Coordinates of C-alpha atoms in Angstrom, one line a residue:
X1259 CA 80.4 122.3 96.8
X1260 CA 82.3 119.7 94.9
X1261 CA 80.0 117.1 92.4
X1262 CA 80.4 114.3 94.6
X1263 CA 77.7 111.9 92.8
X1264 CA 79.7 110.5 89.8
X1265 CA 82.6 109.3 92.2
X1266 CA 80.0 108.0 94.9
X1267 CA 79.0 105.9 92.4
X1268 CA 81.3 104.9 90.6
X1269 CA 83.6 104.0 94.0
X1270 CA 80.4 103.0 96.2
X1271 CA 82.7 104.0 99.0
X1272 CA 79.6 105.4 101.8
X1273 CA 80.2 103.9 104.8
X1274 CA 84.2 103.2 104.3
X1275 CA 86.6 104.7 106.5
X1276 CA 90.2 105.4 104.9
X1277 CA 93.5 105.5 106.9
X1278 CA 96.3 108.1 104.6
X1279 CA 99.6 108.8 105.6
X1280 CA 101.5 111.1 104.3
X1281 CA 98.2 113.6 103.8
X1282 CA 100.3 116.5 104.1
X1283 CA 101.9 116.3 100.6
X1284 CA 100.5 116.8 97.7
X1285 CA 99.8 113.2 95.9
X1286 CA 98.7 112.2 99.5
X1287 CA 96.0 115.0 100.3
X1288 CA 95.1 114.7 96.5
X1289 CA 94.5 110.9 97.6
X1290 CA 92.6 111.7 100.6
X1291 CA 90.2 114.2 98.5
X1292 CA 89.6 111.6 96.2
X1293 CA 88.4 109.0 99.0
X1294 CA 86.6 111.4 100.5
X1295 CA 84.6 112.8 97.5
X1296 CA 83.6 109.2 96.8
X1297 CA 82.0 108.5 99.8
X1298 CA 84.9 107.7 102.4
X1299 CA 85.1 108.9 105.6
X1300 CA 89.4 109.8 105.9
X1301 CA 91.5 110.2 108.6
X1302 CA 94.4 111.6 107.5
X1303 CA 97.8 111.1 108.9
X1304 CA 100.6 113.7 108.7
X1305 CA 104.0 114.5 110.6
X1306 CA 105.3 118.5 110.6
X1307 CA 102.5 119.9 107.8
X1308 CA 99.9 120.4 110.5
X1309 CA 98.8 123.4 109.1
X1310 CA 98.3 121.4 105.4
X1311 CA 96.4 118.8 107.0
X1312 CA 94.2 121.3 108.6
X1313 CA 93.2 122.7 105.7
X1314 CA 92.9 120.0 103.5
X1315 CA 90.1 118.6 106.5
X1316 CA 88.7 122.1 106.1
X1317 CA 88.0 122.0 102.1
X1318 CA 87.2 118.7 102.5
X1319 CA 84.3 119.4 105.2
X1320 CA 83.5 122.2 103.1
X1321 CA 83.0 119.8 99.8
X1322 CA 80.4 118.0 101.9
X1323 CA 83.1 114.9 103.0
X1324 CA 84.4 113.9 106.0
X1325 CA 88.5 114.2 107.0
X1326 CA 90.4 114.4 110.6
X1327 CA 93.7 114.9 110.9
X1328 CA 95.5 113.1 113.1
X1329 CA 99.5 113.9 113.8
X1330 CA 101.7 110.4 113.4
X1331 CA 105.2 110.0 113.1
X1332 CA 105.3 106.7 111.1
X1333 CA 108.9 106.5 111.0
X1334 CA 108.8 105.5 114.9
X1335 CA 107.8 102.6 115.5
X1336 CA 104.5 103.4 117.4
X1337 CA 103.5 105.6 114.6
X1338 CA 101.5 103.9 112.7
X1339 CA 99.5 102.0 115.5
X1340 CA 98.0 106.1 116.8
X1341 CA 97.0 106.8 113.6
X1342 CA 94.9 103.4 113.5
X1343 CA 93.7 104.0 116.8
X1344 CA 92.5 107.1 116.4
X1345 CA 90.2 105.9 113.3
X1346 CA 89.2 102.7 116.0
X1347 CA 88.5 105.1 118.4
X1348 CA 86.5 108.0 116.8
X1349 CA 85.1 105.8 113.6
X1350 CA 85.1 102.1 115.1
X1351 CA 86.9 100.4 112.1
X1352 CA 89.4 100.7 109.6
X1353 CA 88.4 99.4 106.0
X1354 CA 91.3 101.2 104.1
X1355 CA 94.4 102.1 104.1
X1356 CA 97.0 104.4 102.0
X1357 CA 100.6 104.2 103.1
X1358 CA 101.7 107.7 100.7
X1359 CA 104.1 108.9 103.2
X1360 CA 107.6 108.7 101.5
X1361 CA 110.7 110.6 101.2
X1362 CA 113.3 110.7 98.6
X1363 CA 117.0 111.9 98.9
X1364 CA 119.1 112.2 96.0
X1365 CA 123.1 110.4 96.6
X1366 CA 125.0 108.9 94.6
X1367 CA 126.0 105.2 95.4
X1368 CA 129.3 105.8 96.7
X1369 CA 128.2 108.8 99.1
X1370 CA 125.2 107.4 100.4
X1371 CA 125.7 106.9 104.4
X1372 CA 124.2 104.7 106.7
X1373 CA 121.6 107.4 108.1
X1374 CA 120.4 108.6 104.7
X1375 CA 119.8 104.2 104.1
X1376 CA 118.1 103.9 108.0
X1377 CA 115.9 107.2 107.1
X1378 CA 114.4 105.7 103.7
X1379 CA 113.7 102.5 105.3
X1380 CA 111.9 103.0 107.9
X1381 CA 110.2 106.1 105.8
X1382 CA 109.3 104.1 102.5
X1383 CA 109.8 100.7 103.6
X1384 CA 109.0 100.1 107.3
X1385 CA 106.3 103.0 107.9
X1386 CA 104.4 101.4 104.8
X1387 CA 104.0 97.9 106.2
X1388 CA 103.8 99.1 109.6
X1389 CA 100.8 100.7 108.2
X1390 CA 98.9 97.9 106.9
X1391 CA 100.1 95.7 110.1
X1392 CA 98.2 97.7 112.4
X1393 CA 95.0 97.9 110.3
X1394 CA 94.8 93.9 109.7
X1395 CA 93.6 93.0 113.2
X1396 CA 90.4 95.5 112.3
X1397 CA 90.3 94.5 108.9
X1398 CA 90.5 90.6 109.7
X1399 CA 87.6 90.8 111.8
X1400 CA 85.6 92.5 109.5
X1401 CA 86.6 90.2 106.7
X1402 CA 87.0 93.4 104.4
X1403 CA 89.7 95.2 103.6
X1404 CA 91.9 97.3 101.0
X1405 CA 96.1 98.3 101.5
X1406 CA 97.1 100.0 99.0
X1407 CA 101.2 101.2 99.5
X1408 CA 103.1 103.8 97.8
X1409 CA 105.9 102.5 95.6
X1410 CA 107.4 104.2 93.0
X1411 CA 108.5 103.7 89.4
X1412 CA 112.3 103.9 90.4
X1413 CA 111.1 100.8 92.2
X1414 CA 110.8 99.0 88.9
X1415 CA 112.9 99.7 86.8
X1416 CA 115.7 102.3 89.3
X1417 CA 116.7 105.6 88.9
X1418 CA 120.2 106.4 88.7
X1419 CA 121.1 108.9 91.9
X1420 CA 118.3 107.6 93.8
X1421 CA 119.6 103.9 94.5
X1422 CA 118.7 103.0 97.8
X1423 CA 115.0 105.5 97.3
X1424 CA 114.1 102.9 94.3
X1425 CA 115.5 99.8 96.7
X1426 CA 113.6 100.9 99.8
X1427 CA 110.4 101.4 97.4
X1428 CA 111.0 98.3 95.4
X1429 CA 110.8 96.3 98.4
X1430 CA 107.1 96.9 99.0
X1431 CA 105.9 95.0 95.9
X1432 CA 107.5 91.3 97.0
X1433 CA 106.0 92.1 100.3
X1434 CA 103.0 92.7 99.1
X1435 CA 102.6 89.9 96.8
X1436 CA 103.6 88.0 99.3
X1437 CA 101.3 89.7 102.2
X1438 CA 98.2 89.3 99.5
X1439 CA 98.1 85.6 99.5
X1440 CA 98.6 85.5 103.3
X1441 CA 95.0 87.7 103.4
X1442 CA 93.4 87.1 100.2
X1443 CA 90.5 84.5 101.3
X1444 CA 90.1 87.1 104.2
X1445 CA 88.5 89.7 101.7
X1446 CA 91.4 91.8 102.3
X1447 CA 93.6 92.8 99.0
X1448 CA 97.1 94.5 99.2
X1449 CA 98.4 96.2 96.3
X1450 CA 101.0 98.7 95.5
X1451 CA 100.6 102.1 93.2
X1452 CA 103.8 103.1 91.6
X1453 CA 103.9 106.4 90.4
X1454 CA 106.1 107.6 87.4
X1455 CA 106.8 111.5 87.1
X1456 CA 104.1 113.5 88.6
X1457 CA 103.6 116.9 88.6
X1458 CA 104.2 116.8 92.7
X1459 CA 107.2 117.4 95.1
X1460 CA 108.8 114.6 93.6
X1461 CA 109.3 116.6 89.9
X1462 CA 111.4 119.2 91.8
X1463 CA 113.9 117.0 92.5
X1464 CA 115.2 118.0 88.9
X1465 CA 116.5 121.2 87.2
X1466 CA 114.1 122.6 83.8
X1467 CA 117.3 120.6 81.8
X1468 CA 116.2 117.5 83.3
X1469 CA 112.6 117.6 83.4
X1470 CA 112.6 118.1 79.4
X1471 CA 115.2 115.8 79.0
X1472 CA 112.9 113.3 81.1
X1473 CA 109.9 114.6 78.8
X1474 CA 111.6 112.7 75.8
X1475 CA 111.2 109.2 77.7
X1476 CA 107.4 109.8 78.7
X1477 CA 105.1 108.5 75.9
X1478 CA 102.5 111.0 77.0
X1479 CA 104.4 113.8 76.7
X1480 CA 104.0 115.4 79.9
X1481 CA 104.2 114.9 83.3
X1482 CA 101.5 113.1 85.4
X1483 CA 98.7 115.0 87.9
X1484 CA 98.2 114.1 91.6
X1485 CA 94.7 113.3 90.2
X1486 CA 95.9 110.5 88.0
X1487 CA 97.3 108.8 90.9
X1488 CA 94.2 109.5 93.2
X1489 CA 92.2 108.2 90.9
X1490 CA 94.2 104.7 91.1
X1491 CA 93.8 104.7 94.7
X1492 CA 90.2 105.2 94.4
X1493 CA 89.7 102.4 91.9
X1494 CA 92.0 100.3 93.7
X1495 CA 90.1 101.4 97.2
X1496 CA 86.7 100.1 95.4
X1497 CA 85.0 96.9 95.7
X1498 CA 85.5 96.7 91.6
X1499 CA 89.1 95.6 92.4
X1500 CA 88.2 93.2 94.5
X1501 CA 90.3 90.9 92.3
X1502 CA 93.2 92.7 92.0
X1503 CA 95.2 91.8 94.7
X1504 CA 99.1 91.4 95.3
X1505 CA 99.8 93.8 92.1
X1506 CA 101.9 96.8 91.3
X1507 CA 99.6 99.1 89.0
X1508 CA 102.5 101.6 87.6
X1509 CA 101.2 105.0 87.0
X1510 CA 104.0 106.4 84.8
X1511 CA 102.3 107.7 81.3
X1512 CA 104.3 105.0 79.4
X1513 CA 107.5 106.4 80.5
X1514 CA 110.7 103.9 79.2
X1515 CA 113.6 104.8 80.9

């Protein structure tokens, strides 16, 4: 059984219950462990990795936490509402959510066609805020809540070949600026994690050529740890960040490129 007590306390996240999409990859069940261990009760929201989602409930269970699985696909519209519902209706409330669904398709500006642009915007874009729309009714009435969305580095400063990915994730931080002093005096904080090069799906995107050559620009040296981005969550999922709110907290090891 996982050491639970340092995170417990240092998140104070017993009686929480966290909404994740995109559990079934690896920063987003890394997210949903990290909840969990502190405290958080988690349902976790996935699309075709059943069989992921299943077992990341079972080691979860197994470290003492609590996680369901629940299958939403929140690039329909209706997605993200069951996956909220199913929290209201097994847990009663909804004090956090994690929109870490995403998906990233490398074309070049001139071959990019309308269906890869519709895909990553209502992936990275729409599924996100559709997210934290459906858990602000529950959230408003208890006067307490914490969004956190999934941008990305290539949101702030782009990333050539992956122009409309960095658009489409670049969107979410006006939105949630704006969004945060919309629900601010409501207890309610909405902030955005943007992850640099993590040692996820996301780093196979590039042959061994590129991911030294992308080593070079990274002032740690290395690439990052689904860990090191949990851990933001986690912080940012606390009541320690209460006023942190309508911020993009970049998680990138001091990359400049």
């Amino acid at each position: 059984m996982a050491d639970t007590a340092h995170l417990t306390a240092r998140y104070g996240l017993d009686d929480r219950v966290a909404v994740v999409s995109g559990a079934s990859g690896n920063i987003g069940a890394t997210c949903c462990r990290e909840l969990a261990l502190a405290g958080a009760t988690v349902v976790a929201g996935y699309h075709t990795g059943e069989q992921a989602a299943k077992l990341l409930a079972e080691q979860i269970e197994a470290d003492g936490g609590t996680c369901v699985p629940v299958a939403a696909d929140l690039s329909r519209p209706d997605g993200a509402q069951t996956l909220v519902d199913a929290a209201l209706q097994r847990f009663k409330r909804v004090d956090i959510a994690v929109a870490a669904a995403g998906v990233r398709t490398r074309r070049l500006a001139l071959s990019t066609d309308p269906a890869t642009v519709a895909e990553l915007l209502a992936v990275n874009f729409a599924s996100a805020i559709g997210l934290a729309k459906a858990c602000l009714r529950p959230m408003l009435r208890a006067r307490y809540g914490r969004i956190i969305l999934f941008g990305s580095r290539a949101g702030v400063s782009g990333l050539p070949g992956h122009s409309v990915y960095a658009a489409t994730k670049g969107a979410l931080q006006p939105w949630a600026a704006s969004v945060a002093g919309e629900l601010g005096t409501h207890g309610i904080t909405v902030n955005v994690i943007a992850p640099g090069a993590i040692r996820a799906e996301q780093t196979d995107f590039h042959s061994e050529e590129e991911q030294k050559l992308v080593l070079n620009f990274i002032g740690a040296g290395r690439f990052g740890e689904p860990e090191e981005v949990a851990a933001a969550v986690g912080f940012l999922a606390s009541s320690s960040a209460s006023y942190l709110n309508g911020s993009t907290v970049v998680v990138d090891g001091g990359a400049r490129f």
